[in-house]
Coordinates of C-alpha atoms in Angstrom, one line a residue:
G1 CA 231.7 200.1 56.1
I2 CA 233.3 197.9 58.0
R3 CA 234.4 197.9 61.1
T4 CA 236.4 196.0 63.7
L5 CA 234.9 194.6 67.1
T6 CA 237.6 193.2 70.2
F7 CA 235.6 191.6 72.5
S8 CA 237.1 190.9 75.9
G9 CA 236.7 190.8 79.5
A10 CA 235.9 186.7 79.6
N11 CA 237.6 183.7 80.4
S12 CA 237.5 180.2 79.6
S13 CA 235.0 178.0 81.4
P14 CA 236.3 176.3 85.3
N15 CA 235.9 172.8 82.6
G16 CA 237.6 174.4 79.4
Y17 CA 234.8 175.0 77.7
V18 CA 236.5 179.3 75.9
P19 CA 234.3 182.2 75.2
T20 CA 233.7 182.6 70.9
A21 CA 231.7 185.0 69.3
S22 CA 230.5 185.0 65.4
D23 CA 232.4 186.9 62.6
K24 CA 230.3 188.2 59.6
D25 CA 231.4 184.8 57.8
S26 CA 230.1 182.7 60.7
N27 CA 233.3 182.0 61.7
N28 CA 234.1 181.4 66.0
V29 CA 236.2 184.4 66.4
Q30 CA 237.9 183.8 70.2
F31 CA 237.5 186.6 72.7
G32 CA 240.7 189.3 73.2
Q33 CA 240.9 188.9 68.9
P34 CA 239.2 191.4 66.5
T35 CA 237.6 190.6 64.1
L36 CA 235.2 192.1 60.7
V37 CA 231.8 192.6 60.5
N38 CA 229.5 195.0 57.8
F39 CA 227.7 197.1 58.6
V40 CA 224.2 197.6 56.0
N41 CA 222.3 200.4 56.9
G42 CA 224.1 201.4 60.5
V43 CA 223.3 198.1 61.3
A44 CA 225.2 194.9 62.7
T45 CA 224.9 191.8 64.1
T46 CA 227.4 189.3 65.4
T47 CA 226.4 186.4 68.3
L48 CA 227.8 185.7 71.3
T49 CA 228.9 182.5 73.6
L50 CA 229.5 183.1 77.4
Y51 CA 230.4 180.6 79.7
K52 CA 231.1 182.0 83.0
V53 CA 229.4 184.7 85.2
E54 CA 230.8 188.2 84.9
Q55 CA 231.4 191.3 83.4
A56 CA 232.7 191.1 79.2
S57 CA 233.0 193.9 77.0
I58 CA 233.3 195.1 73.1
S59 CA 235.5 197.5 71.5
I60 CA 234.1 198.7 67.6
T61 CA 236.8 200.6 65.7
D62 CA 237.1 201.4 62.0
T63 CA 239.7 200.2 59.8
V64 CA 241.7 203.0 59.9
F65 CA 241.1 203.1 64.5
S66 CA 240.2 206.6 63.7
S67 CA 237.4 205.9 66.5
S68 CA 236.5 203.4 68.6
T69 CA 233.5 202.5 71.9
A70 CA 233.3 199.6 74.1
T71 CA 230.5 198.7 74.9
S72 CA 230.5 196.4 78.0
F73 CA 227.7 194.2 79.9
T74 CA 227.4 191.2 82.6
I75 CA 226.7 187.3 82.7
L76 CA 223.9 187.1 85.7
P77 CA 225.0 184.0 87.5
L78 CA 222.1 181.3 87.7
S79 CA 219.8 181.1 89.8
G80 CA 217.2 178.2 91.6
S81 CA 214.7 177.6 95.2
L82 CA 213.4 174.6 96.9
T83 CA 210.5 174.0 98.3
L84 CA 209.5 171.4 100.5
S85 CA 205.4 170.0 101.2
S86 CA 203.6 166.8 102.0
Q87 CA 200.2 164.7 101.6
N88 CA 200.1 165.9 104.7
T89 CA 201.0 169.7 105.0
I90 CA 199.8 171.7 108.2
S91 CA 200.4 175.2 108.2
S92 CA 199.5 177.2 111.8
D93 CA 200.9 179.6 113.7
N94 CA 204.0 180.2 111.2
T95 CA 204.9 177.1 111.3
T96 CA 204.6 174.3 109.0
Y97 CA 203.7 170.8 110.5
L98 CA 204.5 167.6 108.9
S99 CA 203.2 164.0 109.9
S100 CA 205.9 162.0 108.3
P101 CA 209.1 162.3 106.7
D102 CA 208.4 160.9 103.3
V103 CA 208.5 165.3 101.3
T104 CA 207.7 166.2 97.6
L105 CA 210.7 168.8 96.8
T106 CA 209.7 171.1 94.2
L107 CA 212.5 172.7 92.3
S108 CA 212.9 175.6 90.1
L109 CA 215.9 177.4 87.8
S110 CA 216.3 181.1 85.2
N111 CA 218.7 181.9 84.1
V112 CA 219.6 179.0 82.2
N113 CA 219.7 178.6 78.4
E114 CA 218.9 175.0 78.8
P115 CA 217.3 173.6 82.3
S116 CA 217.1 169.6 80.6
S117 CA 221.7 170.3 80.7
A118 CA 221.2 170.9 84.1
K119 CA 221.6 169.2 87.0
Y120 CA 221.0 169.8 91.0
R121 CA 222.5 168.3 94.4
V122 CA 220.5 168.1 98.1
N123 CA 222.2 168.2 101.4
E124 CA 220.2 168.0 105.1
N125 CA 223.5 169.6 106.6
Q126 CA 224.9 172.6 104.7
S127 CA 228.1 171.6 105.1
N128 CA 227.7 168.5 103.8
L129 CA 226.4 169.6 100.1
N130 CA 230.0 169.9 98.5
A131 CA 229.4 165.6 99.3
S132 CA 226.2 165.2 97.7
S133 CA 226.6 164.0 94.1
W134 CA 224.7 165.4 91.7
Q135 CA 221.4 164.9 90.4
P136 CA 219.5 165.4 86.8
Y137 CA 217.7 169.0 86.7
T138 CA 213.8 167.9 88.0
S139 CA 211.2 170.8 88.4
S140 CA 209.7 168.1 91.0
T141 CA 211.2 164.9 93.0
S142 CA 210.8 162.8 96.2
Y143 CA 212.9 163.3 99.3
S144 CA 213.1 160.6 102.8
F145 CA 214.7 162.9 105.4
S146 CA 216.5 160.8 107.7
Q147 CA 215.4 161.9 110.5
K148 CA 211.7 161.6 111.7
D149 CA 211.1 163.8 114.1
G150 CA 212.3 167.7 115.1
Y151 CA 212.8 170.3 112.8
A152 CA 214.7 169.5 109.9
T153 CA 216.0 172.2 106.8
L154 CA 217.3 171.3 103.3
Y155 CA 219.9 173.0 101.6
I156 CA 220.7 172.7 97.3
N157 CA 222.8 174.5 94.9
Y158 CA 223.0 173.9 90.7
Q159 CA 225.2 173.8 87.8
D160 CA 224.3 174.3 85.0
Q161 CA 225.5 172.2 81.6
Y162 CA 229.2 174.2 81.3
S163 CA 230.2 173.3 85.9
N164 CA 228.6 177.3 86.7
T165 CA 227.1 176.4 90.2
S166 CA 224.6 178.1 91.3
S167 CA 224.8 180.0 95.7
T168 CA 223.3 177.6 97.9
Y169 CA 219.7 177.9 99.5
A170 CA 217.3 176.6 101.4
S171 CA 214.1 174.7 101.7
N172 CA 211.7 176.0 103.3
S173 CA 211.8 175.2 107.1
V174 CA 209.3 172.9 108.4
L175 CA 208.7 170.7 111.8
I176 CA 208.2 166.7 111.0
D177 CA 206.2 165.1 113.9
A178 CA 205.4 161.9 113.1
T179 CA 204.3 160.6 116.4
S180 CA 201.1 160.1 117.9
P181 CA 199.7 162.4 121.0
S182 CA 199.2 160.9 123.7
T183 CA 195.4 159.8 124.6
P184 CA 193.5 161.9 126.7
T185 CA 192.4 160.1 129.5
N186 CA 189.9 160.0 133.1
L187 CA 187.2 160.7 130.5
F188 CA 183.5 161.1 131.9
A189 CA 179.4 161.4 130.9
Y190 CA 178.2 163.5 133.0
N191 CA 174.1 164.0 132.2
A192 CA 174.3 168.1 132.5
S193 CA 170.8 168.9 131.8
D194 CA 169.0 171.8 133.3
T195 CA 165.5 171.9 135.4
L196 CA 163.7 174.2 133.7
K197 CA 160.1 172.6 133.3
E198 CA 159.4 174.6 130.2
Q199 CA 162.8 175.5 128.4
K200 CA 164.2 172.1 128.9
I201 CA 168.4 171.4 127.7
Y202 CA 169.1 167.7 128.1
A203 CA 173.0 167.5 127.9
S204 CA 176.3 165.7 128.3
A205 CA 179.3 167.1 130.5
L206 CA 182.3 166.2 129.2
V207 CA 185.6 165.9 131.4
W208 CA 188.8 164.3 130.9
S209 CA 192.3 164.8 131.4
P210 CA 194.4 166.1 128.6
S211 CA 196.7 164.9 126.2
S212 CA 200.6 166.1 125.6
D213 CA 202.4 166.2 122.6
S214 CA 206.8 166.6 122.8
L215 CA 206.4 167.9 119.0
S216 CA 204.4 170.0 117.4
G217 CA 201.6 170.4 120.5
I218 CA 198.3 169.6 120.6
K219 CA 195.8 171.8 118.3
G220 CA 193.1 169.8 120.1
Y221 CA 190.0 166.7 120.2
L222 CA 187.6 165.6 117.9
V223 CA 184.4 164.1 120.5
S224 CA 182.4 161.9 118.8
R225 CA 178.6 160.8 119.9
D226 CA 178.2 157.5 118.9
G227 CA 180.5 157.7 116.6
T228 CA 179.0 160.9 115.1
E229 CA 181.7 163.7 114.9
L230 CA 180.1 166.5 116.9
E231 CA 180.4 170.5 115.8
T232 CA 183.8 170.5 113.8
E233 CA 186.0 172.4 112.6
G234 CA 189.1 172.5 111.1
G235 CA 189.4 169.1 111.9
I236 CA 188.2 169.0 115.5
T237 CA 185.6 169.7 117.7
K238 CA 185.7 173.3 118.5
T239 CA 184.0 174.0 121.5
T240 CA 186.1 171.8 123.6
Q241 CA 187.0 174.2 126.5
L242 CA 190.2 173.9 129.4
T243 CA 189.3 174.6 132.9
Q244 CA 190.5 173.5 136.3
N245 CA 189.5 171.0 138.6
K246 CA 188.7 171.3 142.4
E247 CA 192.4 170.0 142.5
G248 CA 194.0 172.3 140.8
Q249 CA 194.3 169.9 138.0
D250 CA 193.9 171.2 134.3
V251 CA 191.2 169.2 133.2
I252 CA 189.0 169.9 129.1
F253 CA 185.4 169.9 129.0
Y254 CA 182.6 169.1 126.2
I255 CA 178.5 170.3 126.8
D256 CA 177.0 168.8 123.9
P257 CA 173.1 170.4 124.8
T258 CA 171.5 168.2 121.8
L259 CA 169.4 165.2 123.0
D260 CA 167.1 163.5 123.9
N261 CA 165.2 162.8 126.9
S262 CA 165.6 159.2 128.2
T263 CA 168.4 157.6 125.6
S264 CA 172.1 156.5 126.6
Y265 CA 175.0 157.9 124.3
N266 CA 178.2 157.2 123.7
Y267 CA 181.1 159.3 123.8
S268 CA 184.8 159.2 121.9
V269 CA 187.3 161.9 122.4
K270 CA 190.9 161.3 120.9
A271 CA 193.8 164.0 120.5
I272 CA 195.2 166.3 117.9
D273 CA 198.0 167.2 116.7
K274 CA 199.2 170.0 115.3
A275 CA 200.4 168.2 112.0
G276 CA 197.8 165.8 111.7
N277 CA 198.3 163.0 114.0
T278 CA 195.3 161.1 116.2
S279 CA 195.9 159.8 119.3
Q280 CA 193.7 156.1 120.4
A281 CA 190.1 157.0 121.0
I282 CA 189.2 156.7 124.7
S283 CA 184.9 156.6 125.4
S284 CA 182.5 156.8 128.5
S285 CA 178.6 156.4 128.2
V286 CA 175.2 158.3 130.4
S287 CA 172.0 158.1 130.4
I288 CA 169.5 160.6 130.3
G289 CA 167.2 161.6 132.6
E290 CA 167.7 158.0 133.7
T291 CA 170.8 157.6 136.2
I292 CA 171.6 160.6 137.7
S293 CA 168.5 162.7 138.8
G294 CA 165.0 161.8 139.4
A295 CA 161.9 163.8 138.4
T296 CA 162.1 167.9 138.3
T297 CA 159.8 168.5 141.7
T298 CA 159.4 171.5 143.3
L299 CA 157.7 172.6 146.6
T300 CA 154.7 174.4 146.0
K301 CA 152.3 174.2 149.7
A302 CA 152.0 172.1 152.8
E303 CA 149.1 171.4 154.1
N304 CA 147.4 169.3 157.0
L305 CA 149.2 170.9 159.9
E306 CA 148.1 169.2 162.7
I307 CA 148.8 170.0 167.0
N308 CA 148.8 167.7 169.1
F309 CA 149.3 167.1 172.9
E310 CA 150.7 164.4 175.6
Q311 CA 151.1 165.7 179.4
N312 CA 154.8 164.5 180.2
Q313 CA 154.7 162.0 182.8
T314 CA 157.6 163.6 185.3
D315 CA 156.9 167.2 185.1
E316 CA 154.0 169.3 185.1
T317 CA 154.9 169.9 181.8
I318 CA 153.4 169.6 178.3
T319 CA 154.1 167.9 174.8
A320 CA 153.7 168.9 171.6
I321 CA 153.1 166.8 168.5
V322 CA 153.3 168.6 165.4
S323 CA 152.8 167.6 161.8
W324 CA 152.3 168.5 158.2
A325 CA 153.0 166.9 154.7
T326 CA 154.2 168.9 151.7
D327 CA 154.0 167.9 147.2
A328 CA 158.0 167.6 148.0
P329 CA 160.5 166.3 149.6
A330 CA 161.5 169.6 151.9
T331 CA 163.5 170.2 155.4
S332 CA 161.2 170.0 158.8
Q333 CA 161.2 172.9 160.9
V334 CA 159.3 174.6 163.6
E335 CA 159.2 178.3 165.2
Y336 CA 157.2 178.7 167.9
G337 CA 156.2 181.0 170.9
T338 CA 153.9 182.5 173.1
G339 CA 154.1 185.8 171.6
S340 CA 156.2 186.2 168.8
Y341 CA 158.5 183.0 167.1
S342 CA 160.7 182.7 169.5
N343 CA 161.7 179.5 169.7
K344 CA 163.0 176.9 166.9
T345 CA 163.4 173.0 166.4
E346 CA 167.2 172.5 165.7
L347 CA 167.5 171.4 161.8
A348 CA 169.6 168.5 161.7
V349 CA 173.4 169.3 159.6
T350 CA 172.2 167.3 157.1
P351 CA 169.1 167.7 157.2
S352 CA 165.9 165.1 156.0
Y353 CA 164.0 165.8 152.8
N354 CA 160.8 164.4 153.6
T355 CA 157.0 165.1 152.3
A356 CA 155.1 163.9 155.5
H357 CA 156.6 166.1 158.7
T358 CA 156.7 165.5 162.5
K359 CA 158.7 168.0 165.0
I360 CA 157.7 166.8 169.2
I361 CA 158.4 170.6 171.5
E362 CA 158.9 169.7 174.9
G363 CA 158.5 171.9 177.5
L364 CA 156.0 173.9 177.2
T365 CA 153.8 175.9 179.5
P366 CA 149.9 173.9 180.2
E367 CA 147.2 176.0 179.8
T368 CA 149.2 178.7 177.8
A369 CA 148.4 179.8 174.0
Y370 CA 151.6 179.6 172.0
N371 CA 151.7 180.2 168.0
F372 CA 153.3 177.1 166.0
R373 CA 154.5 178.5 162.6
A374 CA 155.8 174.5 160.4
I375 CA 157.8 175.8 157.8
S376 CA 159.0 173.0 155.1
V377 CA 162.2 174.1 152.3
D378 CA 163.3 172.5 148.8
Q379 CA 166.8 171.6 147.7
N380 CA 165.8 174.3 145.4
N381 CA 165.1 177.4 148.0
N382 CA 161.7 177.7 147.7
K383 CA 160.3 178.0 151.0
A384 CA 156.2 177.0 152.4
S385 CA 154.6 177.3 155.8
L386 CA 151.8 177.2 157.6
E387 CA 150.7 178.7 161.1
Q388 CA 148.3 178.0 163.6
S389 CA 147.2 179.2 167.3
V390 CA 146.6 176.9 169.8
T391 CA 146.3 177.0 173.8
T392 CA 147.8 173.9 175.4
P393 CA 145.9 171.8 178.0
E394 CA 146.2 172.0 181.6
S395 CA 148.8 169.8 183.5
G396 CA 147.5 167.4 185.6
R397 CA 144.2 166.4 185.1
E398 CA 143.7 163.1 183.2
L399 CA 140.5 163.1 180.6
S400 CA 137.0 161.8 181.1
L401 CA 136.3 158.8 179.2
F402 CA 133.9 161.2 177.4
E403 CA 136.8 164.1 176.3
I404 CA 138.5 160.9 175.8
I405 CA 136.1 159.3 173.1
W406 CA 135.8 162.6 171.5
Q407 CA 138.5 163.9 170.9
K408 CA 139.4 160.2 169.3
I409 CA 135.8 160.6 167.0
E410 CA 137.3 164.3 166.0
E411 CA 140.6 163.3 164.9
F412 CA 138.6 160.4 163.1
F413 CA 136.5 162.6 161.0
S414 CA 138.8 164.7 160.9
L415 CA 140.8 162.3 159.1
I416 CA 138.4 161.8 156.5
W417 CA 137.4 165.7 155.9
H418 CA 140.9 165.9 154.1
V419 CA 140.2 162.9 152.7
I420 CA 136.9 164.2 150.7
R421 CA 138.6 168.5 151.0
D422 CA 141.3 166.3 147.8
L423 CA 139.1 164.8 146.5
F424 CA 136.2 167.0 145.3
A425 CA 138.7 170.6 146.1
G426 CA 141.7 169.3 144.4
N427 CA 145.6 171.1 145.2
F428 CA 143.6 172.9 148.0
A429 CA 146.9 174.9 149.0
W430 CA 147.5 175.8 153.0
A431 CA 151.3 177.2 152.4
K432 CA 152.1 180.7 152.1
V433 CA 154.4 180.0 148.9
S434 CA 157.3 181.9 147.5
S435 CA 159.2 180.9 144.9
P436 CA 162.9 181.6 143.6
Q437 CA 162.9 183.7 140.5
D438 CA 162.2 182.7 137.5
I439 CA 165.4 182.5 134.8
Q440 CA 165.1 184.3 132.2
G441 CA 167.6 183.5 129.4
I442 CA 170.5 181.7 131.3
H443 CA 169.8 177.7 133.0
V444 CA 171.9 175.9 135.3
S445 CA 171.7 172.9 135.9
K446 CA 173.9 170.8 139.1
V447 CA 175.7 168.2 137.7
L448 CA 176.3 165.1 139.8
D449 CA 177.8 161.3 139.1
V450 CA 176.5 158.4 139.0
N451 CA 176.5 157.9 142.9
N452 CA 175.7 160.6 143.3
K453 CA 178.7 162.3 144.3
Y454 CA 178.9 166.3 143.2
I455 CA 181.0 167.4 140.2
G456 CA 179.9 171.6 139.5
Y457 CA 177.9 173.3 137.8
A458 CA 176.5 173.1 134.1
I459 CA 175.7 177.1 132.9
Y460 CA 173.9 177.7 129.7
W461 CA 172.7 180.6 128.0
Q462 CA 171.3 181.9 124.7
A463 CA 173.4 181.0 121.9
D464 CA 173.7 184.7 120.4
K465 CA 176.2 186.6 123.3
T466 CA 179.4 185.4 122.9
D467 CA 183.3 186.1 123.8
V468 CA 181.5 187.4 127.3
A469 CA 181.9 187.4 131.1
L470 CA 180.9 185.0 132.7
V471 CA 180.0 186.0 137.0
R472 CA 179.6 183.7 139.8
D473 CA 178.4 185.5 142.7
G474 CA 179.5 188.6 141.7
S475 CA 183.7 188.0 140.7
P476 CA 184.1 187.0 137.6
I477 CA 184.8 183.7 136.4
A478 CA 185.1 182.6 133.2
A479 CA 185.3 184.5 129.5
P480 CA 184.1 181.9 127.3
Q481 CA 184.0 181.6 123.8
T482 CA 181.6 179.8 123.8
N483 CA 177.3 179.9 124.9
R484 CA 178.0 176.9 127.8
W485 CA 180.0 177.0 130.7
L486 CA 181.4 174.1 133.4
D487 CA 182.0 176.1 136.1
L488 CA 184.1 172.7 138.4
L489 CA 185.6 174.2 140.6
A490 CA 182.0 176.2 143.0
Q491 CA 181.9 174.5 145.8
E492 CA 179.4 172.4 146.9
K493 CA 177.0 174.5 149.8
D494 CA 172.9 174.6 149.9
S495 CA 172.3 177.8 148.9
S496 CA 173.2 178.1 144.4
P497 CA 175.4 180.0 143.1
V498 CA 174.1 182.8 141.3
Y499 CA 175.9 183.6 137.5
T500 CA 175.4 186.3 135.8
F501 CA 176.1 187.6 132.1
A502 CA 175.3 191.1 130.2
N503 CA 172.5 191.8 132.9
L504 CA 171.1 188.3 132.5
T505 CA 170.7 185.7 135.6
G506 CA 170.4 182.0 136.5
E507 CA 169.8 180.4 139.5
I508 CA 169.7 176.1 139.2
I509 CA 166.4 175.3 139.6
A510 CA 167.4 171.2 140.4
S511 CA 165.7 168.0 139.7
L512 CA 165.1 166.2 142.7
P513 CA 167.9 163.9 143.1
G514 CA 168.0 160.5 142.8
G515 CA 170.3 157.0 142.5
T516 CA 170.1 154.2 144.9
P517 CA 168.9 154.4 148.7
S518 CA 170.7 153.3 151.4
I519 CA 169.0 152.3 153.9
T520 CA 170.0 152.0 157.1
D521 CA 168.4 151.6 161.3
L522 CA 165.9 149.4 160.6
A523 CA 163.9 148.9 163.6
V524 CA 160.3 147.7 164.8
K525 CA 158.4 147.8 167.6
E526 CA 154.6 148.1 169.5
I527 CA 152.4 151.1 168.9
A528 CA 148.6 149.2 170.5
V529 CA 147.9 146.1 171.8
T530 CA 145.0 145.3 172.4
Q531 CA 143.2 141.9 173.2
N532 CA 142.6 139.7 169.5
S533 CA 146.3 141.9 168.1
I534 CA 148.5 144.0 167.9
N535 CA 149.8 146.5 165.9
V536 CA 153.8 147.2 165.0
E537 CA 155.5 150.5 163.6
V538 CA 158.5 150.0 161.3
S539 CA 160.7 152.4 161.2
W540 CA 164.4 153.1 158.5
L541 CA 166.4 156.1 157.2
T542 CA 167.5 156.6 153.3
R543 CA 170.0 159.2 154.3
G544 CA 170.7 161.5 151.0
V545 CA 168.1 160.5 149.0
A546 CA 164.3 161.1 149.1
S547 CA 162.1 157.3 148.4
T548 CA 159.0 155.4 149.0
S549 CA 158.1 153.4 151.6
Q550 CA 157.1 149.5 151.8
V551 CA 157.2 146.6 154.0
N552 CA 156.8 143.3 153.4
Y553 CA 156.1 140.2 156.2
S554 CA 154.6 137.6 156.8
E555 CA 155.0 134.5 159.9
T556 CA 157.3 132.5 157.7
S557 CA 161.1 133.4 156.7
G558 CA 161.9 133.9 152.9
N559 CA 158.0 133.9 152.3
Y560 CA 156.4 137.6 152.5
T561 CA 152.5 137.4 152.0
E562 CA 151.1 141.2 153.1
T563 CA 152.6 144.7 152.4
V564 CA 151.8 147.7 153.4
K565 CA 153.3 150.8 151.1
D566 CA 153.5 154.3 151.3
E567 CA 154.6 156.5 147.8
S568 CA 155.8 160.1 149.7
L569 CA 159.2 160.1 149.1
N570 CA 160.8 160.5 152.2
E571 CA 164.5 159.9 153.4
E572 CA 162.7 159.0 157.1
H573 CA 160.3 156.0 156.6
S574 CA 157.3 154.8 159.4
I575 CA 155.1 152.2 157.7
V576 CA 152.2 151.0 160.5
V577 CA 151.0 147.5 160.4
N578 CA 147.6 146.1 161.7
N579 CA 146.2 143.0 163.3
L580 CA 148.6 141.0 163.9
S581 CA 149.0 137.9 166.6
P582 CA 149.9 138.4 170.1
E583 CA 153.2 135.8 170.8
Q584 CA 153.4 135.1 167.2
T585 CA 157.4 135.7 165.6
Y586 CA 157.1 137.9 162.2
Y587 CA 159.6 138.5 159.3
F588 CA 159.9 141.8 157.6
T589 CA 162.1 143.4 155.3
V590 CA 161.4 147.1 153.9
S591 CA 162.0 148.3 150.4
S592 CA 163.0 151.6 148.7
T593 CA 162.9 153.7 145.6
S594 CA 164.1 156.4 144.9
S595 CA 162.6 158.7 142.0
N596 CA 164.6 157.4 138.9
G597 CA 163.3 154.2 140.0
K598 CA 166.6 153.1 141.8
T599 CA 165.6 149.9 144.4
T600 CA 167.0 148.8 148.3
T601 CA 166.0 146.3 150.2
S602 CA 166.7 145.3 153.6
E603 CA 167.8 142.5 154.9
E604 CA 165.4 140.2 156.6
V605 CA 164.3 140.8 160.4
S606 CA 162.6 138.8 163.0
Y607 CA 159.9 140.4 165.6
T608 CA 158.2 138.4 168.0
L609 CA 155.1 139.9 169.8
P610 CA 154.0 140.1 173.2
E611 CA 150.6 138.5 174.4
A612 CA 148.3 140.7 174.3
A613 CA 146.5 142.7 176.6
K614 CA 144.3 141.0 179.0
T615 CA 141.4 143.4 179.3
K616 CA 139.4 145.7 176.4
S617 CA 139.7 149.4 177.6
I618 CA 136.5 151.5 176.7
F619 CA 138.1 153.1 174.0
I620 CA 139.3 150.3 172.4
I621 CA 136.0 149.5 172.6
I622 CA 134.6 152.8 171.0
Y623 CA 137.4 152.7 168.3
E624 CA 136.9 149.4 166.8
A625 CA 133.2 150.7 166.6
L626 CA 133.8 153.5 164.5
V627 CA 136.3 151.7 162.4
A628 CA 134.2 149.1 161.7
V629 CA 131.3 151.2 160.8
F630 CA 134.2 154.2 158.8
G631 CA 137.0 152.2 157.5
G632 CA 135.4 150.5 153.9
F633 CA 134.3 154.4 154.0
M634 CA 137.6 155.3 154.2
E635 CA 139.2 152.7 151.5
W636 CA 136.3 153.9 148.9
L637 CA 137.6 157.0 149.9
Y638 CA 141.2 156.4 148.9
E639 CA 140.9 154.7 145.9

């Protein structure tokens, strides 16, 4: 049958559009006016056109208005969203960082029949949004923020073709950081190799002062070796570590443990902020195995212990001259006594490290049995000792001519015996030696700068053990997330610190310190005067750097034709120069070379020898005869 529809509840749009309905003859019928529709098999169709967000209703009656049915519905508002992005967008810590104010806007719109006819407007300040001009809708467009640094949000609303306006929407909040972080400073590269004989690790330790970034903050650092980026993850070197130095300043360090020996490396470091900006790079270089430390040496033996006595000229006591040798630079000390070793020769505040050792003990009682123990300790706390019991001679009696001759012959053939023994028996050890515990799974290296100044300790351990508590001398010091740490807070001391974790223990086994020797206390003095020649002793010190000994000399200044040298490594040097001419001026220079090949030569010194002895003693005659007979044999043996 025929029914009458009445449309109500829809108002005109803001720009004048009037909502309408179409009747059965496709004629527009305004809201609030009835129209007739025919039902065919109980179904009638009509079209509604609405323009405003609101509620509307339809009432249906038959031709005689015998009944009435009302149907209500809601017109949804248009809606949308806005997203900011950039080519260098980085998301971290729930924050989006942009390294440029230039962004891409991604727009979306819903509840609109014809999006192409819609419009949008944006503004960085929500209160100024209504004053912004409308732009044709597009799904993507570019935008440049007026502010170049800091947090930023963009506000937007939309309008359809009938001037219905959406709510205001805010974009994702971003932090614009277009400024590079500050450049790292104070970058130093050190040799951080360990010194184990079998599991040698060659490494560099880099230390620098942190960068700063007031906006997004520092994300990390990028470390490069010879132009190759090291251990990167997420655009930064993942194993840099923050710690403090002895001055309480924050520093960053990185240990590069994948090097070869005797090679120079160039490193660069630059900072990267969370927005992806990079700083200028700072660089430093280091030579591994060459400039910092010398050859790896470990004290294994002491030998050639000799004890000679002299009569004091001022009283009845006896002076003992105790000498011995070690196979690595070590300290010199003698314990002695008539029973137990109750007396000791004092070590200097800064001990000298030598391979040739001499200690003088005065005030001994004549005709008394003494026990002597010579002790040497190297810089790794390895210890070697020699023991001997000797009775001092009686006092006040001059040795007979026969005793003098026999003593000198005994000393001469004793020297030959030592040469022959070393030649045919190899390294014959007389010493009682105690070695430190072998390192298992953890390695420790003392780190020095190019001037041999102590920096700290580099510690390495098995790569599969990370996120552990590192302990120094029983106290926790760090919880590294990598298998290496640079301890800049450990105080330098005679006994090396012990580092432990996960049932692994490591003690430092340091290389022999290298560096450039500094020559001091250079002196020349005669020690024997005969009728035909004079022997002199040239002595000097190279405190802190054990090195070789060489004397160059001649009778002409600046033209040194003769050389005497000793390849043993000592801080206290003594070279005997024989057969110089009496009443002649000689010119000397001395040289010392450290274990890593650094040589220092002294300034020239001159020395005028005294006149010769008037007569030749029977001792001199016999001694010179022995030298004449056996001297060539000794030279052959030493060759």
